[in-house]
Structure formats: C-alpha cells, structure tokens
C-alpha cells in the first residue's frame, strides 16, 4: 500500500511538474510573438517611403543626364496615364533629346490599376526603342536592356546606363 | 514783268489750292529752284501753309495707324495657344525646353515630336516598329493626332532625317503629301513651315551639308508661297558668319541644339507671330504669291504719277494702310520733298 501511494504521489508530482513547465513556457512564446510583431510593424513602416524621397536618393547616388520631372498634364496628355489612379509618382526624363534616360516610379491607389499603368510605361519603352534603333545605337542598347517592373501597387521603369544601381535603390525602398 | 509775275503766281496758287482740296490727306510739294519765276513770297507762303497742313495730317494719321497695327504681347501669346509644333529630335528638344517654362506662352504649345522622325516615315503606317509620336496614350499618324487636338495652327519642322533618304525634291513631295493629309482631316488649320537649321561646320554627312540645306530652304519658301502657307526662317538667327550652325547653339557637335538656341527659337517665333498678325510677313496665310511679286507690292494701290508741265510736277498717291513706298520723279533742276502718311516707314528724299 505504501509503495502504491508513493507511486501515486510521484506520478502526481510528475504531472504537476509537466503542467508547470508548459505554463512556464507559455509566457516565453508570447514574448517572442510580440517581438516578431514589433519587427514586422517596423518593417511595414519602412515600406512607406515616399516616392519623392526615393527619387531624391537616386539623384544623390547617381549622376543623371539633365533630368526633368514632367507634370500631370504632360503624362496624361501624351502617355494617357490616368493621374487620378495614382497615389504618388515621379516621371523623370532627360531634357536632352539625344538621351533616352528615363526614371518613372508610380504607386497606384488600387492594385487593379497596376496593369494599365504597366501598359503605359511599356509604351514609353517601345517609343524610345523605335526612336533610337537606327538613330543612336548606344542609346538603343540602353533602352533594350530596360523593362517595366511591378510589385504590389508599385510600377516602375528605369532606362539608364546606371539602371542597376537605380533599380536597387527602388527595390530596397519599397520592399 | 509785274503782270507776268502776277499771272504766274496766280496759276501756281490755283494749282496748289486744287491739289490740297482734291487730296487733303496727302500732298507732294514740288518746289522749283528756278528763281526767276518760281520764287515769290506769296507762292512760298502758300507752299508753306499747305506743307504744314499736310504735316499735321501726316502725323495724325501715322499715329492712328500705329495704334491700329501695334500688336500686343498678349495677342502674340494667344497666337500660340492653339498651336502644335511637329518635328524631329530638334523639335523634341524645343518641346522639352518649352515644358520647363512655367507661366509662359511656351507652356501652352502642344507638340508632336520624336527622335528620327521625318516626313518620310510620317507617311508610314503605324506599327510596332514605326516612329510616330505618341498622343493620348497611343502611337498615331500625325494628321490623326492633330485632328484630335483641335488646334488652329500647325508648325512643321522636318528635313534633317529626310535629305539623305529622299533627296531635295523627294522630301518636298513628301512634305506636301503630309500637309495634304493634315488638311484633309483638319481643313481649317493654318500651315506654317519652319526652315531647316544648319549643322555645325563640317559636321554634315551625305546630303546633310549646309549648302544643300540652304537650297532645301529655298524650295520650302517656294512651296509656302505657292500654297499660301507660312514660312519661318529659323536657320539664319542660329547661323554664324559663315552660314553654319553657331557653336554656342550646338549641343552635340553636330545638329542638336542648346538651351541658348531655344532661347532664340522663343524670340523668333514671337517675331514671326507679330509679322503674321500685323501683316508685314512675306508669307501671309492663305494668300499664294508668285515669285515676281512681293506682298507689299500686291497690297499697294496703283500709284499714279503725272508729270506736270515745264517746271513743276505733282505726285499724287492714295496709299493703302500697308504700303511702304511711293515712287516719285524729279528733274535735275528741281528739288522736292515728299511725305506719305501711310505704311510702316516714312521716306524723305531730296534730290537736286
């Protein structure tokens, strides 16, 4: 009888210890979840970098060739871009007609607009390809390496001999 | 003797009176220096009075006419408000220049321009590979875009990408075809041709040499005159003393132009607009003119010159508001001075 009682007590003790361990471990998991959530919140905050700031960083990091930022009327009138669908944008082209350099970054208000904006930027690529192909071969090569990119609500196009550096700045800023 | 002199004075006074009464706005006084019969206090007084009267009339009318013909800067701004400038990469450079000029008439101008664009490829069908300026989100034929723009004036700048492909005559033919297509879709637009500009000295290739460009510009002028189109010389203001594109106006050592050049463009187009508006242009819109006749000569009324007897001549003229010159005649024995009240310049000539 005594042995049975001892065994019962030992079993009960073991059970209590197990429960205590689980109980002890629960608070630790909650704490790690909280810290993960904090990191994610900070990361979300990092994603919200304004396009104007992205462009500013680009101009400080890379030498652009006579860049000029075109206004809403221009991009709407000629490229058919619906500016009301944009949350923010920058549409920069070289002022020099012999340079194809272009940096366009757009953030759509709605992801449904991304496809249409992408088509508009593809038109920019095609236009510059056709202009430069039998005219300025070096510029044509630069245009030929470019392509329209999208991520979430962002659409961008970089035509530049410094395209790699510029694209990295954009991607780091929006992801 | 006294009777003879009296008779002479009466005849002279009578003729002067007749002249003043018949044509109060204009008087051409011919005073003889033959002292024996022509000079007397009475005659001199009559001539002086009529001269003063005509001077006052001349001044008043000149002032009135100046007010009518003066074109305001606002009118010149408005001239370009409904305009589109069409052309190649040089025009593209002007577009980029204009778009930067906020709060300027330049910002109101519309453009259809593309690098390597030409009258030759403007006539091609639109496809994936073709060079056609984009408008409203789509590559289109020039005449289609123009018809969508609702503009009054079309300025065309081509040639740089044509001469080596189509030659002079071929380029002119295609130019006319392009304009014909534009007019078919937009019959009411005015056509204005801008001359080709030059290359930097020695930089031209093939037919793109400045002497050939000069020839081509003459052909463009003839084409404009024959069809009642406008023509704007953009070559001369940008040229150096040798007739090449001035270095300070060249951006790439070849043909493309600098900001300083486009500053000149801005001034030149305003001068052109002023000449179109005040009628001093050699290329009035809708008025085909032949080679032998200038616009001034065509708009002047007929000048009648009657030779008076012996020592006096009366020149009679009724000039139109836009005339600028009047013919006159004088003998070596006489001096004359004449003034005219109309036109943009006053001439005073004295011969002896």
Short mmCIF file of C-alpha atoms in Angstrom, two decimals:
data_model
loop_
_atom_site.label_atom_id
_atom_site.label_comp_id
_atom_site.label_asym_id
_atom_site.label_seq_id
_atom_site.Cartn_x
_atom_site.Cartn_y
_atom_site.Cartn_z
CA UNK A 1 0.00 0.00 0.00
CA UNK A 2 2.73 2.39 0.91
CA UNK A 3 4.50 1.65 -2.42
CA UNK A 4 1.28 2.31 -4.33
CA UNK A 5 0.82 5.60 -2.50
CA UNK A 6 4.38 6.62 -3.16
CA UNK A 7 3.95 5.82 -6.84
CA UNK A 8 0.76 7.87 -6.94
CA UNK A 9 2.48 10.78 -5.27
CA UNK A 10 5.39 10.56 -7.67
CA UNK A 11 3.03 10.43 -10.63
CA UNK A 12 1.11 13.41 -9.33
CA UNK A 13 4.38 15.28 -8.76
CA UNK A 14 5.49 14.50 -12.29
CA UNK A 15 2.18 15.70 -13.63
CA UNK A 16 2.41 18.92 -11.70
CA UNK A 17 5.92 19.49 -12.94
CA UNK A 18 4.87 18.92 -16.51
CA UNK A 19 1.99 21.32 -16.23
CA UNK A 20 4.26 23.88 -14.62
CA UNK A 21 6.73 23.52 -17.46
CA UNK A 22 4.06 24.17 -20.07
CA UNK A 23 2.77 27.01 -18.01
CA UNK A 24 6.28 28.35 -17.66
CA UNK A 25 6.97 28.06 -21.37
CA UNK A 26 3.74 29.82 -22.48
CA UNK A 27 4.80 33.30 -21.41
CA UNK A 28 8.10 32.87 -23.28
CA UNK A 29 6.31 32.09 -26.60
CA UNK A 30 4.04 35.11 -26.21
CA UNK A 31 7.04 37.28 -25.66
CA UNK A 32 8.71 36.09 -28.88
CA UNK A 33 5.48 36.58 -30.83
CA UNK A 34 5.29 40.12 -29.56
CA UNK A 35 8.85 40.86 -30.63
CA UNK A 36 8.20 39.38 -34.07
CA UNK A 37 5.12 41.55 -34.43
CA UNK A 38 7.18 44.57 -33.44
CA UNK A 39 9.76 43.78 -36.09
CA UNK A 40 7.07 43.33 -38.70
CA UNK A 41 5.46 46.63 -37.76
CA UNK A 42 8.76 48.38 -38.15
CA UNK A 43 9.29 46.71 -41.49
CA UNK A 44 5.85 47.83 -42.61
CA UNK A 45 6.74 51.35 -41.57
CA UNK A 46 9.93 51.11 -43.68
CA UNK A 47 7.87 50.21 -46.80
CA UNK A 48 6.03 53.53 -46.69
CA UNK A 49 8.97 55.55 -48.06
CA UNK A 50 7.67 58.31 -50.29
CA UNK A 51 8.48 58.13 -53.99
CA UNK A 52 9.78 61.68 -53.80
CA UNK A 53 12.30 60.51 -51.21
CA UNK A 54 13.24 57.52 -53.35
CA UNK A 55 13.89 59.79 -56.30
CA UNK A 56 15.85 62.14 -54.09
CA UNK A 57 18.06 59.26 -53.00
CA UNK A 58 18.57 58.26 -56.63
CA UNK A 59 19.67 61.73 -57.68
CA UNK A 60 22.14 61.84 -54.80
CA UNK A 61 23.56 58.44 -55.53
CA UNK A 62 23.75 58.53 -59.32
CA UNK A 63 24.57 61.25 -61.83
CA UNK A 64 21.57 61.69 -64.09
CA UNK A 65 21.78 63.33 -67.50
CA UNK A 66 19.80 66.60 -67.49
CA UNK A 67 16.75 65.10 -65.75
CA UNK A 68 13.44 66.88 -65.81
CA UNK A 69 10.29 65.82 -63.98
CA UNK A 70 7.17 66.03 -66.12
CA UNK A 71 3.85 67.13 -64.72
CA UNK A 72 0.40 65.55 -64.68
CA UNK A 73 -0.75 67.34 -67.81
CA UNK A 74 2.16 66.03 -69.83
CA UNK A 75 1.94 62.41 -68.77
CA UNK A 76 -1.81 62.39 -69.15
CA UNK A 77 -1.92 64.20 -72.49
CA UNK A 78 0.79 62.22 -74.23
CA UNK A 79 1.01 58.86 -72.49
CA UNK A 80 -2.61 58.53 -71.48
CA UNK A 81 -1.78 57.94 -67.82
CA UNK A 82 -4.78 58.36 -65.55
CA UNK A 83 -3.25 60.53 -62.85
CA UNK A 84 -6.31 60.15 -60.64
CA UNK A 85 -5.38 56.50 -60.21
CA UNK A 86 -2.01 57.42 -58.74
CA UNK A 87 -1.26 57.85 -55.07
CA UNK A 88 2.14 59.31 -55.88
CA UNK A 89 4.60 59.27 -58.74
CA UNK A 90 7.73 60.65 -60.32
CA UNK A 91 8.09 60.81 -64.14
CA UNK A 92 11.60 61.87 -65.00
CA UNK A 93 13.10 62.01 -68.48
CA UNK A 94 16.25 63.60 -69.77
CA UNK A 95 15.77 67.08 -71.16
CA UNK A 96 18.30 66.20 -73.86
CA UNK A 97 16.60 64.73 -76.90
CA UNK A 98 19.63 62.56 -77.62
CA UNK A 99 19.41 60.76 -74.28
CA UNK A 100 16.88 58.03 -73.57
CA UNK A 101 17.40 58.23 -69.79
CA UNK A 102 14.09 57.77 -68.00
CA UNK A 103 13.10 57.10 -64.40
CA UNK A 104 9.42 56.54 -63.74
CA UNK A 105 8.10 55.30 -60.39
CA UNK A 106 4.38 55.12 -59.71
CA UNK A 107 2.27 53.92 -56.84
CA UNK A 108 -1.30 53.11 -57.72
CA UNK A 109 -4.12 53.78 -55.31
CA UNK A 110 -5.62 50.44 -56.25
CA UNK A 111 -3.85 47.29 -57.38
CA UNK A 112 -6.41 46.98 -60.18
CA UNK A 113 -4.77 49.97 -61.89
CA UNK A 114 -1.33 48.41 -61.99
CA UNK A 115 -1.84 46.54 -65.26
CA UNK A 116 -2.97 49.66 -67.13
CA UNK A 117 -0.11 51.72 -65.76
CA UNK A 118 2.28 48.99 -66.76
CA UNK A 119 0.98 49.15 -70.33
CA UNK A 120 1.51 52.92 -70.41
CA UNK A 121 5.12 52.53 -69.30
CA UNK A 122 5.66 49.79 -71.86
CA UNK A 123 4.64 52.35 -74.48
CA UNK A 124 7.43 54.61 -73.24
CA UNK A 125 9.92 51.78 -73.73
CA UNK A 126 8.64 50.98 -77.23
CA UNK A 127 8.64 54.64 -78.23
CA UNK A 128 12.24 55.12 -77.20
CA UNK A 129 13.33 51.86 -78.78
CA UNK A 130 11.84 52.85 -82.12
CA UNK A 131 13.35 56.33 -81.96
CA UNK A 132 16.83 55.19 -81.10
CA UNK A 133 17.18 51.95 -83.04
CA UNK A 134 18.56 53.36 -86.31
CA UNK A 135 19.44 56.72 -84.87
CA UNK A 136 21.55 56.48 -81.72
CA UNK A 137 22.69 52.86 -81.32
CA UNK A 138 24.27 53.38 -77.89
CA UNK A 139 21.05 54.75 -76.54
CA UNK A 140 19.13 51.95 -78.20
CA UNK A 141 21.25 49.41 -76.31
CA UNK A 142 20.40 51.08 -73.01
CA UNK A 143 16.69 51.06 -73.81
CA UNK A 144 16.81 47.44 -74.96
CA UNK A 145 18.06 46.35 -71.51
CA UNK A 146 15.20 48.04 -69.69
CA UNK A 147 11.82 46.64 -68.73
CA UNK A 148 8.74 47.64 -66.78
CA UNK A 149 8.67 46.24 -63.23
CA UNK A 150 5.79 45.84 -60.78
CA UNK A 151 5.50 44.96 -57.10
CA UNK A 152 2.35 45.30 -55.04
CA UNK A 153 0.92 48.67 -56.06
CA UNK A 154 4.22 49.91 -57.47
CA UNK A 155 5.11 50.16 -61.16
CA UNK A 156 8.49 51.45 -62.31
CA UNK A 157 10.70 51.83 -65.36
CA UNK A 158 14.37 52.66 -65.40
CA UNK A 159 16.20 53.41 -68.65
CA UNK A 160 19.74 54.40 -67.79
CA UNK A 161 23.34 53.30 -68.05
CA UNK A 162 23.13 53.28 -64.23
CA UNK A 163 19.98 51.16 -64.28
CA UNK A 164 21.29 48.52 -61.85
CA UNK A 165 22.14 51.00 -59.09
CA UNK A 166 18.89 52.90 -59.55
CA UNK A 167 16.78 49.75 -59.56
CA UNK A 168 18.41 48.56 -56.32
CA UNK A 169 17.52 51.81 -54.59
CA UNK A 170 13.92 51.45 -55.72
CA UNK A 171 13.62 47.83 -54.72
CA UNK A 172 15.23 48.40 -51.33
CA UNK A 173 12.88 51.30 -50.71
CA UNK A 174 9.65 49.51 -51.50
CA UNK A 175 10.40 46.04 -50.11
CA UNK B 1 7.06 141.99 -115.94
CA UNK B 2 4.95 142.53 -112.88
CA UNK B 3 1.87 141.36 -114.79
CA UNK B 4 3.72 138.23 -115.87
CA UNK B 5 4.83 137.51 -112.34
CA UNK B 6 1.33 138.13 -111.02
CA UNK B 7 -0.14 135.79 -113.61
CA UNK B 8 2.43 133.15 -112.73
CA UNK B 9 1.74 133.45 -109.03
CA UNK B 10 -2.00 133.10 -109.58
CA UNK B 11 -1.56 129.98 -111.67
CA UNK B 12 0.74 128.44 -109.07
CA UNK B 13 -1.58 129.28 -106.21
CA UNK B 14 -4.52 127.89 -108.13
CA UNK B 15 -2.73 124.60 -108.75
CA UNK B 16 -1.72 124.34 -105.09
CA UNK B 17 -5.24 125.01 -103.99
CA UNK B 18 -6.55 122.39 -106.36
CA UNK B 19 -4.08 119.85 -105.05
CA UNK B 20 -4.88 120.49 -101.39
CA UNK B 21 -8.62 120.43 -101.93
CA UNK B 22 -8.58 117.28 -104.04
CA UNK B 23 -6.31 115.30 -101.74
CA UNK B 24 -6.17 116.68 -98.23
CA UNK B 25 -4.51 113.59 -96.71
CA UNK B 26 -1.51 113.51 -98.90
CA UNK B 27 0.40 116.28 -100.51
CA UNK B 28 3.53 116.09 -102.52
CA UNK B 29 5.04 119.50 -102.93
CA UNK B 30 7.41 120.16 -105.65
CA UNK B 31 9.17 123.48 -105.34
CA UNK B 32 11.25 124.72 -108.16
CA UNK B 33 14.55 126.38 -107.58
CA UNK B 34 14.19 128.34 -110.77
CA UNK B 35 14.31 131.69 -109.06
CA UNK B 36 13.22 133.88 -111.93
CA UNK B 37 9.58 132.81 -111.93
CA UNK B 38 9.15 130.25 -109.18
CA UNK B 39 10.14 132.14 -106.08
CA UNK B 40 7.95 134.75 -104.53
CA UNK B 41 6.78 135.50 -101.10
CA UNK B 42 3.20 134.68 -101.95
CA UNK B 43 3.97 131.37 -103.57
CA UNK B 44 6.33 130.41 -100.77
CA UNK B 45 3.68 131.24 -98.19
CA UNK B 46 1.09 129.11 -99.97
CA UNK B 47 3.50 126.21 -100.17
CA UNK B 48 4.49 126.53 -96.52
CA UNK B 49 0.85 126.60 -95.41
CA UNK B 50 -0.02 123.53 -97.44
CA UNK B 51 3.11 121.76 -96.17
CA UNK B 52 2.22 122.49 -92.56
CA UNK B 53 -1.31 121.27 -93.12
CA UNK B 54 -0.10 118.08 -94.72
CA UNK B 55 2.46 117.56 -91.95
CA UNK B 56 -0.20 117.78 -89.29
CA UNK B 57 -2.39 115.37 -91.21
CA UNK B 58 0.58 113.08 -91.75
CA UNK B 59 1.38 112.97 -88.03
CA UNK B 60 -2.20 112.36 -87.02
CA UNK B 61 -2.74 109.62 -89.50
CA UNK B 62 0.57 107.98 -88.74
CA UNK B 63 -0.32 107.93 -85.05
CA UNK B 64 -3.72 106.46 -85.79
CA UNK B 65 -2.25 103.83 -88.00
CA UNK B 66 0.44 102.96 -85.48
CA UNK B 67 -2.26 102.36 -82.89
CA UNK B 68 -4.10 100.06 -85.24
CA UNK B 69 -1.10 98.00 -86.27
CA UNK B 70 0.57 97.67 -82.88
CA UNK B 71 0.34 94.08 -81.74
CA UNK B 72 0.27 93.48 -78.01
CA UNK B 73 2.34 90.84 -76.26
CA UNK B 74 -0.89 89.21 -75.11
CA UNK B 75 -2.01 88.82 -78.71
CA UNK B 76 1.27 87.17 -79.54
CA UNK B 77 0.91 84.83 -76.56
CA UNK B 78 -2.58 83.94 -77.74
CA UNK B 79 -1.29 83.21 -81.25
CA UNK B 80 0.39 80.07 -79.94
CA UNK B 81 -2.31 78.97 -77.54
CA UNK B 82 -3.92 76.79 -80.19
CA UNK B 83 -0.79 75.66 -81.95
CA UNK B 84 1.03 72.40 -82.36
CA UNK B 85 4.69 72.09 -83.28
CA UNK B 86 5.57 68.95 -85.19
CA UNK B 87 9.01 67.58 -85.94
CA UNK B 88 12.08 65.56 -85.19
CA UNK B 89 14.59 65.39 -82.34
CA UNK B 90 15.45 69.07 -82.67
CA UNK B 91 11.77 69.84 -82.19
CA UNK B 92 11.79 67.36 -79.31
CA UNK B 93 14.49 69.47 -77.71
CA UNK B 94 12.34 72.56 -78.14
CA UNK B 95 9.42 70.69 -76.58
CA UNK B 96 11.50 69.83 -73.55
CA UNK B 97 12.68 73.44 -73.32
CA UNK B 98 9.11 74.78 -73.52
CA UNK B 99 7.71 72.39 -70.94
CA UNK B 100 10.13 73.82 -68.38
CA UNK B 101 8.91 77.36 -68.95
CA UNK B 102 6.12 77.66 -66.42
CA UNK B 103 3.81 80.67 -66.65
CA UNK B 104 4.97 81.28 -70.20
CA UNK B 105 3.19 81.14 -73.53
CA UNK B 106 5.63 78.38 -74.43
CA UNK B 107 3.97 76.09 -71.91
CA UNK B 108 0.72 76.31 -73.86
CA UNK B 109 2.18 74.97 -77.08
CA UNK B 110 1.43 71.35 -77.92
CA UNK B 111 3.98 69.10 -79.55
CA UNK B 112 4.16 66.03 -81.73
CA UNK B 113 7.82 65.23 -81.93
CA UNK B 114 10.05 62.21 -81.92
CA UNK B 115 13.68 61.42 -82.44
CA UNK B 116 14.46 60.31 -86.01
CA UNK B 117 11.05 61.49 -87.16
CA UNK B 118 10.79 62.66 -90.77
CA UNK B 119 8.24 63.45 -93.45
CA UNK B 120 9.32 60.17 -94.98
CA UNK B 121 8.41 57.98 -92.01
CA UNK B 122 5.44 60.15 -91.05
CA UNK B 123 3.70 58.68 -94.10
CA UNK B 124 4.31 55.08 -92.99
CA UNK B 125 1.58 53.03 -91.39
CA UNK B 126 1.64 52.82 -87.64
CA UNK B 127 3.05 49.54 -86.38
CA UNK B 128 5.23 48.21 -83.60
CA UNK B 129 8.43 49.37 -85.25
CA UNK B 130 7.30 52.68 -86.73
CA UNK B 131 8.33 56.06 -85.39
CA UNK B 132 5.23 58.09 -84.70
CA UNK B 133 4.78 60.49 -81.81
CA UNK B 134 2.59 59.20 -79.04
CA UNK B 135 -0.57 61.11 -78.26
CA UNK B 136 -3.27 60.24 -75.74
CA UNK B 137 -1.53 57.01 -74.89
CA UNK B 138 -1.19 55.72 -78.42
CA UNK B 139 1.12 55.94 -81.40
CA UNK B 140 -0.78 57.72 -84.17
CA UNK B 141 -0.41 59.29 -87.56
CA UNK B 142 0.34 62.99 -87.28
CA UNK B 143 -2.85 64.03 -89.02
CA UNK B 144 -4.92 61.87 -86.68
CA UNK B 145 -3.34 63.42 -83.60
CA UNK B 146 -3.77 66.93 -84.98
CA UNK B 147 -7.45 66.30 -85.66
CA UNK B 148 -7.85 65.29 -82.02
CA UNK B 149 -6.05 68.35 -80.70
CA UNK B 150 -8.45 71.00 -82.03
CA UNK B 151 -5.65 73.41 -82.94
CA UNK B 152 -5.64 76.37 -85.32
CA UNK B 153 -2.01 76.40 -86.37
CA UNK B 154 0.39 73.64 -87.30
CA UNK B 155 4.13 74.35 -87.37
CA UNK B 156 6.23 71.77 -89.20
CA UNK B 157 9.97 71.22 -88.81
CA UNK B 158 11.42 68.47 -90.97
CA UNK B 159 14.27 67.70 -93.28
CA UNK B 160 17.12 66.62 -91.05
CA UNK B 161 16.17 62.95 -91.32
CA UNK B 162 14.91 63.22 -94.89
CA UNK B 163 17.56 64.68 -97.15
CA UNK B 164 19.82 61.64 -97.05
CA UNK B 165 16.85 59.36 -97.63
CA UNK B 166 14.64 61.16 -100.13
CA UNK B 167 16.78 63.99 -101.54
CA UNK B 168 15.56 67.55 -102.00
CA UNK B 169 12.70 67.09 -104.44
CA UNK B 170 11.63 63.81 -102.90
CA UNK B 171 11.49 65.39 -99.47
CA UNK B 172 9.44 68.31 -100.82
CA UNK B 173 6.98 65.90 -102.41
CA UNK B 174 6.55 64.01 -99.17
CA UNK B 175 6.28 67.24 -97.25
CA UNK B 176 3.39 68.26 -99.48
CA UNK B 177 1.80 64.86 -99.08
CA UNK B 178 2.00 65.12 -95.30
CA UNK B 179 0.42 68.57 -95.39
CA UNK B 180 -2.26 67.32 -97.73
CA UNK B 181 -3.10 64.54 -95.26
CA UNK B 182 -3.24 67.05 -92.41
CA UNK B 183 -5.52 69.41 -94.35
CA UNK B 184 -7.80 66.55 -95.33
CA UNK B 185 -8.50 65.75 -91.69
CA UNK B 186 -8.25 69.33 -90.42
CA UNK B 187 -9.12 71.63 -93.34
CA UNK B 188 -9.19 74.82 -91.28
CA UNK B 189 -5.74 74.65 -89.75
CA UNK B 190 -3.05 77.05 -90.86
CA UNK B 191 0.16 75.50 -92.11
CA UNK B 192 3.46 77.10 -91.11
CA UNK B 193 6.75 75.66 -92.30
CA UNK B 194 9.87 76.20 -90.23
CA UNK B 195 13.11 76.16 -92.20
CA UNK B 196 15.69 73.51 -91.60
CA UNK B 197 18.53 74.62 -89.37
CA UNK B 198 22.17 74.08 -90.17
CA UNK B 199 24.76 71.65 -88.93
CA UNK B 200 27.91 72.63 -87.16
CA UNK B 201 30.63 73.49 -89.67
CA UNK B 202 31.90 70.38 -91.39
CA UNK B 203 29.71 68.04 -89.34
CA UNK B 204 27.16 67.31 -92.03
CA UNK B 205 27.04 63.90 -93.65
CA UNK B 206 25.91 62.94 -97.16
CA UNK B 207 23.32 65.44 -98.34
CA UNK B 208 23.14 66.98 -94.90
CA UNK B 209 25.53 69.77 -95.86
CA UNK B 210 24.71 73.38 -95.21
CA UNK B 211 24.80 74.49 -98.82
CA UNK B 212 22.24 71.78 -99.62
CA UNK B 213 20.18 72.77 -96.59
CA UNK B 214 20.13 76.32 -97.94
CA UNK B 215 18.85 75.02 -101.28
CA UNK B 216 16.21 72.99 -99.50
CA UNK B 217 15.05 76.02 -97.52
CA UNK B 218 14.59 77.94 -100.77
CA UNK B 219 12.41 75.11 -102.04
CA UNK B 220 10.41 75.26 -98.81
CA UNK B 221 9.92 79.00 -99.28
CA UNK B 222 8.69 78.47 -102.82
CA UNK B 223 6.36 75.75 -101.63
CA UNK B 224 4.99 78.03 -98.92
CA UNK B 225 4.46 80.92 -101.33
CA UNK B 226 2.80 78.75 -103.95
CA UNK B 227 0.35 77.35 -101.43
CA UNK B 228 -0.31 80.28 -99.12
CA UNK B 229 1.48 78.68 -96.18
CA UNK B 230 3.59 80.47 -93.64
CA UNK B 231 7.35 80.17 -93.62
CA UNK B 232 9.61 80.91 -90.69
CA UNK B 233 13.36 81.26 -91.08
CA UNK B 234 14.98 79.56 -88.12
CA UNK B 235 18.30 78.93 -89.89
CA UNK B 236 19.59 82.48 -90.13
CA UNK B 237 19.19 83.52 -86.46
CA UNK B 238 21.16 80.45 -85.38
CA UNK B 239 23.89 80.74 -88.00
CA UNK B 240 27.39 82.09 -87.62
CA UNK B 241 29.09 84.44 -90.06
CA UNK B 242 29.89 81.50 -92.34
CA UNK B 243 26.33 80.25 -92.56
CA UNK B 244 26.87 77.25 -90.29
CA UNK B 245 25.15 76.47 -87.01
CA UNK B 246 26.91 78.69 -84.47
CA UNK B 247 28.94 76.74 -81.92
CA UNK B 248 27.17 78.27 -78.98
CA UNK B 249 23.86 76.97 -80.34
CA UNK B 250 25.04 73.40 -80.87
CA UNK B 251 24.76 70.86 -78.06
CA UNK B 252 26.42 67.82 -79.56
CA UNK B 253 28.95 68.90 -82.13
CA UNK B 254 26.54 68.01 -84.90
CA UNK B 255 22.96 69.31 -85.34
CA UNK B 256 21.19 69.24 -81.99
CA UNK B 257 20.70 72.46 -80.22
CA UNK B 258 21.43 74.01 -76.87
CA UNK B 259 19.26 75.97 -74.48
CA UNK B 260 20.75 79.15 -75.90
CA UNK B 261 19.46 78.09 -79.31
CA UNK B 262 15.99 77.51 -77.94
CA UNK B 263 16.10 80.96 -76.35
CA UNK B 264 16.50 82.20 -79.92
CA UNK B 265 13.62 79.98 -81.04
CA UNK B 266 11.40 81.61 -78.42
CA UNK B 267 12.19 85.08 -79.71
CA UNK B 268 12.00 84.10 -83.34
CA UNK B 269 8.56 82.56 -83.11
CA UNK B 270 7.25 85.68 -81.39
CA UNK B 271 8.66 87.90 -84.14
CA UNK B 272 7.08 85.60 -86.68
CA UNK B 273 3.72 85.81 -84.95
CA UNK B 274 3.94 89.59 -84.85
CA UNK B 275 4.65 89.74 -88.58
CA UNK B 276 1.72 87.45 -89.31
CA UNK B 277 -0.60 89.49 -87.14
CA UNK B 278 0.40 92.93 -88.38
CA UNK B 279 0.62 91.88 -92.00
CA UNK B 280 4.29 92.57 -92.57
CA UNK B 281 5.08 88.94 -93.29
CA UNK B 282 6.25 87.87 -96.73
CA UNK B 283 4.27 84.67 -96.28
CA UNK B 284 0.67 85.57 -95.47
CA UNK B 285 -1.55 82.63 -94.73
CA UNK B 286 -3.95 81.65 -97.46
CA UNK B 287 -2.51 84.10 -99.97
CA UNK B 288 -0.42 82.34 -102.60
CA UNK B 289 2.08 84.78 -104.09
CA UNK B 290 4.18 84.44 -107.24
CA UNK B 291 7.94 84.80 -107.36
CA UNK B 292 7.91 88.25 -109.02
CA UNK B 293 5.58 89.94 -106.67
CA UNK B 294 6.05 90.76 -103.06
CA UNK B 295 3.21 91.03 -100.61
CA UNK B 296 3.78 94.76 -100.24
CA UNK B 297 3.55 95.35 -103.94
CA UNK B 298 0.46 93.22 -104.19
CA UNK B 299 -1.33 95.11 -101.42
CA UNK B 300 -0.45 98.59 -102.58
CA UNK B 301 -2.96 100.56 -104.57
CA UNK B 302 -1.96 101.76 -108.00
CA UNK B 303 0.43 104.68 -107.92
CA UNK B 304 -0.31 107.37 -110.42
CA UNK B 305 2.42 109.69 -111.46
CA UNK B 306 1.55 112.64 -113.65
CA UNK B 307 4.26 114.75 -114.98
CA UNK B 308 3.39 118.35 -114.74
CA UNK B 309 4.32 120.81 -117.38
CA UNK B 310 7.71 122.55 -117.51
CA UNK B 311 8.96 123.38 -114.03
CA UNK B 312 6.52 121.60 -111.77
CA UNK B 313 5.45 118.04 -111.13
CA UNK B 314 2.67 116.89 -108.92
CA UNK B 315 2.82 113.46 -107.46
CA UNK B 316 -0.48 112.05 -106.45
CA UNK B 317 -0.86 108.95 -104.43
CA UNK B 318 -3.51 107.37 -102.28
CA UNK B 319 -1.59 104.72 -100.38
CA UNK B 320 -3.25 101.83 -98.55
CA UNK B 321 -2.53 101.34 -94.84
CA UNK B 322 0.08 98.68 -95.59
CA UNK B 323 2.04 100.35 -98.32
CA UNK B 324 5.54 101.38 -97.54
CA UNK B 325 6.93 103.06 -100.58
CA UNK B 326 5.88 105.51 -103.19
CA UNK B 327 7.56 106.27 -106.42
CA UNK B 328 8.47 109.78 -107.33
CA UNK B 329 10.18 111.60 -110.07
CA UNK B 330 12.26 114.73 -110.17
CA UNK B 331 14.30 116.59 -112.68
CA UNK B 332 17.86 117.54 -112.07
CA UNK B 333 16.87 121.18 -111.96
CA UNK B 334 14.41 120.82 -109.12
CA UNK B 335 14.36 119.82 -105.55
CA UNK B 336 11.43 118.14 -103.98
CA UNK B 337 10.44 116.65 -100.76
CA UNK B 338 7.59 114.32 -100.20
CA UNK B 339 5.95 112.72 -97.32
CA UNK B 340 3.46 109.94 -97.20
CA UNK B 341 1.07 109.31 -94.42
CA UNK B 342 0.54 105.57 -94.55
CA UNK B 343 2.66 102.49 -94.09
CA UNK B 344 5.34 101.50 -91.65
CA UNK B 345 8.11 103.82 -92.66
CA UNK B 346 8.38 107.42 -93.70
CA UNK B 347 10.61 108.35 -96.53
CA UNK B 348 12.10 111.70 -97.15
CA UNK B 349 14.24 112.14 -100.18
CA UNK B 350 15.75 115.20 -101.56
CA UNK B 351 17.44 115.22 -104.89
CA UNK B 352 18.98 118.05 -106.69
#
